[in-house]
Amino acid sequence: MKFFTLILATSIASSAFGQTSLGVRGGFLRTEFVSTSPSSRTSSSDNWTAGLYANVPLKNNFYIQVGANYAIKGATVGLGNPHPDYIITTDVSRVKLNYLELPVNFVYKINTGIGKIVFGGGPYGAYCVRGSYKVDIYENGNKVQSNFQRINFNATPNVMGTGSELHRWDAGVDATAGVEFNCFLTLGFHYSRGLVDVDKGVGELKNQFYGVKLGILFDREDW
């Protein structure tokens, strides 16, 4: 919570440099787990995000962008477990982690004829408000049913059959580039890399995503 308090204090203090503008944006995320474990077999999955953000002017076209996002992260999981013809077996095929995410990006804006080109980056902190994983059931070697199970973050382990001990807190860095059009629409490309191991179990997992976000500004800080 100290990190989130620091974000709020920074935003309030920086607003003294000029008028703050507000906006909303959301879009597509290609999320994945980055792992150092050679036995980990994961691949990217398609998810989404939406949230609010504020542009706080500093000086000389520099700004602080403070956001509050709801972001679904996670990955497709390939455990490689066998599914014999003569038995009923289960497998975990996907993990979804739903985060409340607070990024603080330091950006630079360049005025153009169509609007402003924006690029920058900074840290983020996140808290997982809900987690789930997909369980596939096989009978005679064929998948017959799938369902999502809630992650109990107090359990050890908490993802069936994997040895994972996922926890709620995450933090890392963001990079962003995009355009704020004169018509108040925005288009941005985002990269995020977690620096915290979100798995206290046998492996190391860190969040990562590439994303495209569309948005709209309610006003402009220079108008």
Short mmCIF file of C-alpha atoms in Angstrom, two decimals:
data_model
loop_
_atom_site.label_atom_id
_atom_site.label_comp_id
_atom_site.label_asym_id
_atom_site.label_seq_id
_atom_site.Cartn_x
_atom_site.Cartn_y
_atom_site.Cartn_z
CA MET A 1 0.00 0.00 0.00
CA LYS A 2 2.96 2.35 0.50
CA PHE A 3 3.60 2.21 -3.24
CA PHE A 4 0.02 3.21 -4.08
CA THR A 5 0.15 6.04 -1.53
CA LEU A 6 3.32 7.33 -3.17
CA ILE A 7 1.59 7.32 -6.57
CA LEU A 8 -1.31 9.39 -5.24
CA ALA A 9 0.98 11.86 -3.49
CA THR A 10 3.09 12.29 -6.65
CA SER A 11 0.00 13.00 -8.74
CA ILE A 12 -1.34 15.62 -6.33
CA ALA A 13 2.01 17.36 -5.97
CA SER A 14 2.67 17.40 -9.71
CA SER A 15 -0.71 18.96 -10.50
CA ALA A 16 0.69 22.27 -9.29
CA PHE A 17 2.65 22.53 -12.55
CA GLY A 18 -0.48 22.83 -14.70
CA GLN A 19 -3.98 21.63 -15.52
CA THR A 20 -4.49 17.88 -15.43
CA SER A 21 -6.41 16.13 -18.22
CA LEU A 22 -8.37 12.90 -17.77
CA GLY A 23 -9.18 10.05 -20.12
CA VAL A 24 -10.29 6.44 -20.47
CA ARG A 25 -8.74 3.70 -22.56
CA GLY A 26 -8.82 -0.02 -23.06
CA GLY A 27 -7.84 -2.69 -25.49
CA PHE A 28 -6.17 -5.95 -26.39
CA LEU A 29 -3.31 -7.62 -24.51
CA ARG A 30 -1.09 -10.49 -25.59
CA THR A 31 -0.01 -11.79 -22.20
CA GLU A 32 2.50 -14.45 -21.16
CA PHE A 33 4.64 -15.75 -18.32
CA VAL A 34 8.41 -15.35 -18.50
CA SER A 35 10.08 -18.23 -16.70
CA THR A 36 13.67 -19.28 -15.98
CA SER A 37 12.60 -22.85 -15.27
CA PRO A 38 13.57 -25.25 -18.11
CA SER A 39 10.57 -27.46 -17.25
CA SER A 40 8.06 -24.62 -17.66
CA ARG A 41 6.05 -24.82 -20.89
CA THR A 42 3.81 -21.79 -21.34
CA SER A 43 2.70 -19.72 -24.31
CA SER A 44 0.91 -16.42 -24.77
CA SER A 45 -2.84 -15.90 -24.45
CA ASP A 46 -5.23 -13.13 -25.54
CA ASN A 47 -6.68 -10.90 -22.82
CA TRP A 48 -7.93 -7.33 -22.30
CA THR A 49 -7.59 -4.24 -20.13
CA ALA A 50 -9.57 -1.06 -19.40
CA GLY A 51 -9.06 1.90 -17.11
CA LEU A 52 -8.73 5.60 -16.34
CA TYR A 53 -5.65 7.80 -16.55
CA ALA A 54 -4.55 11.37 -15.97
CA ASN A 55 -1.98 13.55 -17.73
CA VAL A 56 -0.17 15.79 -15.24
CA PRO A 57 1.98 18.48 -16.94
CA LEU A 58 5.52 19.04 -15.69
CA LYS A 59 7.79 21.26 -17.80
CA ASN A 60 9.11 21.39 -21.38
CA ASN A 61 6.55 18.91 -22.80
CA PHE A 62 7.20 16.33 -20.06
CA TYR A 63 4.24 14.76 -18.26
CA ILE A 64 3.36 12.19 -15.64
CA GLN A 65 0.65 9.74 -16.69
CA VAL A 66 -0.99 8.12 -13.68
CA GLY A 67 -3.42 5.30 -14.39
CA ALA A 68 -5.80 2.85 -12.71
CA ASN A 69 -6.36 -0.22 -14.88
CA TYR A 70 -8.19 -3.51 -14.67
CA ALA A 71 -5.97 -5.93 -16.57
CA ILE A 72 -6.31 -9.67 -17.18
CA LYS A 73 -2.94 -11.37 -17.49
CA GLY A 74 -1.78 -14.98 -17.59
CA ALA A 75 -0.77 -17.61 -20.09
CA THR A 76 -1.61 -20.85 -21.81
CA VAL A 77 -0.01 -23.74 -19.95
CA GLY A 78 1.36 -26.94 -21.50
CA LEU A 79 2.17 -29.48 -18.80
CA GLY A 80 2.69 -32.34 -21.22
CA ASN A 81 0.91 -34.85 -18.99
CA PRO A 82 -0.02 -38.20 -20.60
CA HIS A 83 -3.70 -39.12 -21.10
CA PRO A 84 -3.96 -42.91 -21.46
CA ASP A 85 -6.96 -44.49 -23.18
CA TYR A 86 -7.99 -46.50 -20.15
CA ILE A 87 -8.27 -43.81 -17.45
CA ILE A 88 -9.83 -40.42 -16.66
CA THR A 89 -7.16 -37.71 -16.26
CA THR A 90 -7.03 -33.94 -15.77
CA ASP A 91 -4.73 -31.19 -17.00
CA VAL A 92 -4.35 -27.44 -16.43
CA SER A 93 -4.36 -25.58 -19.75
CA ARG A 94 -4.64 -21.86 -18.86
CA VAL A 95 -4.05 -19.47 -15.97
CA LYS A 96 -5.85 -16.10 -15.70
CA LEU A 97 -4.87 -13.40 -13.18
CA ASN A 98 -7.13 -10.35 -12.89
CA TYR A 99 -5.18 -7.34 -11.64
CA LEU A 100 -5.93 -3.86 -10.39
CA GLU A 101 -2.89 -2.13 -11.84
CA LEU A 102 -1.51 1.35 -11.09
CA PRO A 103 1.15 2.54 -13.59
CA VAL A 104 3.10 5.79 -13.31
CA ASN A 105 4.67 6.69 -16.65
CA PHE A 106 6.94 9.64 -17.36
CA VAL A 107 6.22 10.68 -20.95
CA TYR A 108 7.30 13.26 -23.51
CA LYS A 109 4.85 14.76 -26.02
CA ILE A 110 5.70 16.13 -29.47
CA ASN A 111 3.20 18.45 -31.17
CA THR A 112 2.28 17.53 -34.76
CA GLY A 113 -0.41 18.53 -37.23
CA ILE A 114 -2.70 15.65 -36.23
CA GLY A 115 -2.13 15.86 -32.49
CA LYS A 116 0.65 14.81 -30.13
CA ILE A 117 3.07 11.91 -30.36
CA VAL A 118 3.58 10.44 -26.90
CA PHE A 119 6.31 8.09 -25.66
CA GLY A 120 7.79 7.17 -22.30
CA GLY A 121 7.73 4.64 -19.52
CA GLY A 122 7.86 4.02 -15.80
CA PRO A 123 6.99 1.63 -12.95
CA TYR A 124 3.74 -0.07 -12.06
CA GLY A 125 2.31 -1.85 -9.04
CA ALA A 126 -0.52 -4.39 -9.20
CA TYR A 127 -2.75 -6.48 -6.95
CA CYS A 128 -4.53 -9.62 -8.17
CA VAL A 129 -8.19 -9.35 -7.17
CA ARG A 130 -9.11 -12.71 -8.71
CA GLY A 131 -7.29 -15.68 -10.15
CA SER A 132 -8.48 -18.79 -11.97
CA TYR A 133 -7.16 -21.70 -13.96
CA LYS A 134 -8.73 -23.89 -16.62
CA VAL A 135 -8.96 -27.61 -15.95
CA ASP A 136 -9.43 -29.99 -18.90
CA ILE A 137 -10.83 -33.47 -18.21
CA TYR A 138 -9.81 -36.35 -20.47
CA GLU A 139 -11.52 -39.71 -20.86
CA ASN A 140 -9.95 -42.45 -22.98
CA GLY A 141 -7.41 -39.90 -24.21
CA ASN A 142 -10.05 -37.40 -25.44
CA LYS A 143 -10.95 -34.07 -23.82
CA VAL A 144 -14.57 -34.29 -22.68
CA GLN A 145 -15.00 -31.27 -20.40
CA SER A 146 -13.35 -27.99 -19.34
CA ASN A 147 -14.04 -25.62 -16.47
CA PHE A 148 -12.37 -22.79 -14.57
CA GLN A 149 -11.40 -23.15 -10.92
CA ARG A 150 -10.81 -20.20 -8.57
CA ILE A 151 -7.30 -19.80 -7.18
CA ASN A 152 -7.14 -19.86 -3.40
CA PHE A 153 -4.14 -17.64 -2.69
CA ASN A 154 -3.95 -18.97 0.88
CA ALA A 155 -3.48 -22.57 -0.28
CA THR A 156 -0.16 -24.31 -0.92
CA PRO A 157 0.04 -25.19 -3.78
CA ASN A 158 -2.89 -23.36 -5.36
CA VAL A 159 -2.92 -24.52 -9.00
CA MET A 160 -3.84 -28.19 -9.23
CA GLY A 161 -1.09 -30.52 -10.38
CA THR A 162 1.56 -27.84 -10.99
CA GLY A 163 3.20 -27.15 -7.62
CA SER A 164 2.60 -23.42 -8.16
CA GLU A 165 2.08 -21.05 -5.22
CA LEU A 166 0.81 -17.93 -6.96
CA HIS A 167 0.51 -14.77 -4.87
CA ARG A 168 -1.38 -11.53 -5.39
CA TRP A 169 1.25 -8.77 -5.61
CA ASP A 170 3.15 -7.76 -8.72
CA ALA A 171 5.34 -4.84 -9.81
CA GLY A 172 7.40 -4.03 -12.87
CA VAL A 173 8.02 -1.54 -15.66
CA ASP A 174 5.97 -0.16 -18.56
CA ALA A 175 6.89 1.36 -21.91
CA THR A 176 4.42 3.22 -24.10
CA ALA A 177 4.23 5.03 -27.45
CA GLY A 178 1.22 6.45 -29.21
CA VAL A 179 -0.75 9.41 -30.51
CA GLU A 180 -3.24 11.81 -28.91
CA PHE A 181 -5.27 13.00 -31.88
CA ASN A 182 -6.74 16.50 -32.05
CA CYS A 183 -10.23 14.93 -32.02
CA PHE A 184 -9.51 13.67 -28.46
CA LEU A 185 -9.13 10.03 -29.54
CA THR A 186 -5.96 8.21 -28.49
CA LEU A 187 -4.06 5.22 -29.82
CA GLY A 188 -1.25 3.63 -27.85
CA PHE A 189 1.11 0.67 -27.97
CA HIS A 190 2.24 -0.73 -24.63
CA TYR A 191 4.82 -3.16 -23.30
CA SER A 192 4.89 -4.34 -19.68
CA ARG A 193 7.40 -6.56 -17.92
CA GLY A 194 6.99 -7.80 -14.37
CA LEU A 195 10.01 -7.77 -12.09
CA VAL A 196 8.41 -9.76 -9.27
CA ASP A 197 8.26 -13.56 -9.20
CA VAL A 198 4.51 -14.19 -8.81
CA ASP A 199 5.07 -17.89 -8.07
CA LYS A 200 6.55 -18.86 -4.69
CA GLY A 201 6.50 -22.54 -5.65
CA VAL A 202 8.88 -24.68 -7.67
CA GLY A 203 9.23 -22.32 -10.64
CA GLU A 204 9.75 -18.63 -11.33
CA LEU A 205 7.03 -16.78 -13.22
CA LYS A 206 6.96 -13.12 -14.20
CA ASN A 207 4.16 -11.33 -16.05
CA GLN A 208 4.71 -9.82 -19.48
CA PHE A 209 2.42 -8.36 -22.12
CA TYR A 210 2.27 -6.46 -25.40
CA GLY A 211 -0.86 -4.39 -25.94
CA VAL A 212 -2.80 -1.98 -28.13
CA LYS A 213 -5.15 0.48 -26.44
CA LEU A 214 -7.77 2.88 -27.80
CA GLY A 215 -9.11 5.72 -25.70
CA ILE A 216 -10.67 9.13 -25.45
CA LEU A 217 -9.63 12.23 -23.52
CA PHE A 218 -12.33 14.14 -21.66
CA ASP A 219 -10.29 17.33 -22.05
CA ARG A 220 -6.82 18.49 -23.00
CA GLU A 221 -4.39 19.91 -20.46
CA ASP A 222 -3.22 22.55 -22.98
CA TRP A 223 -6.74 23.78 -23.86
#
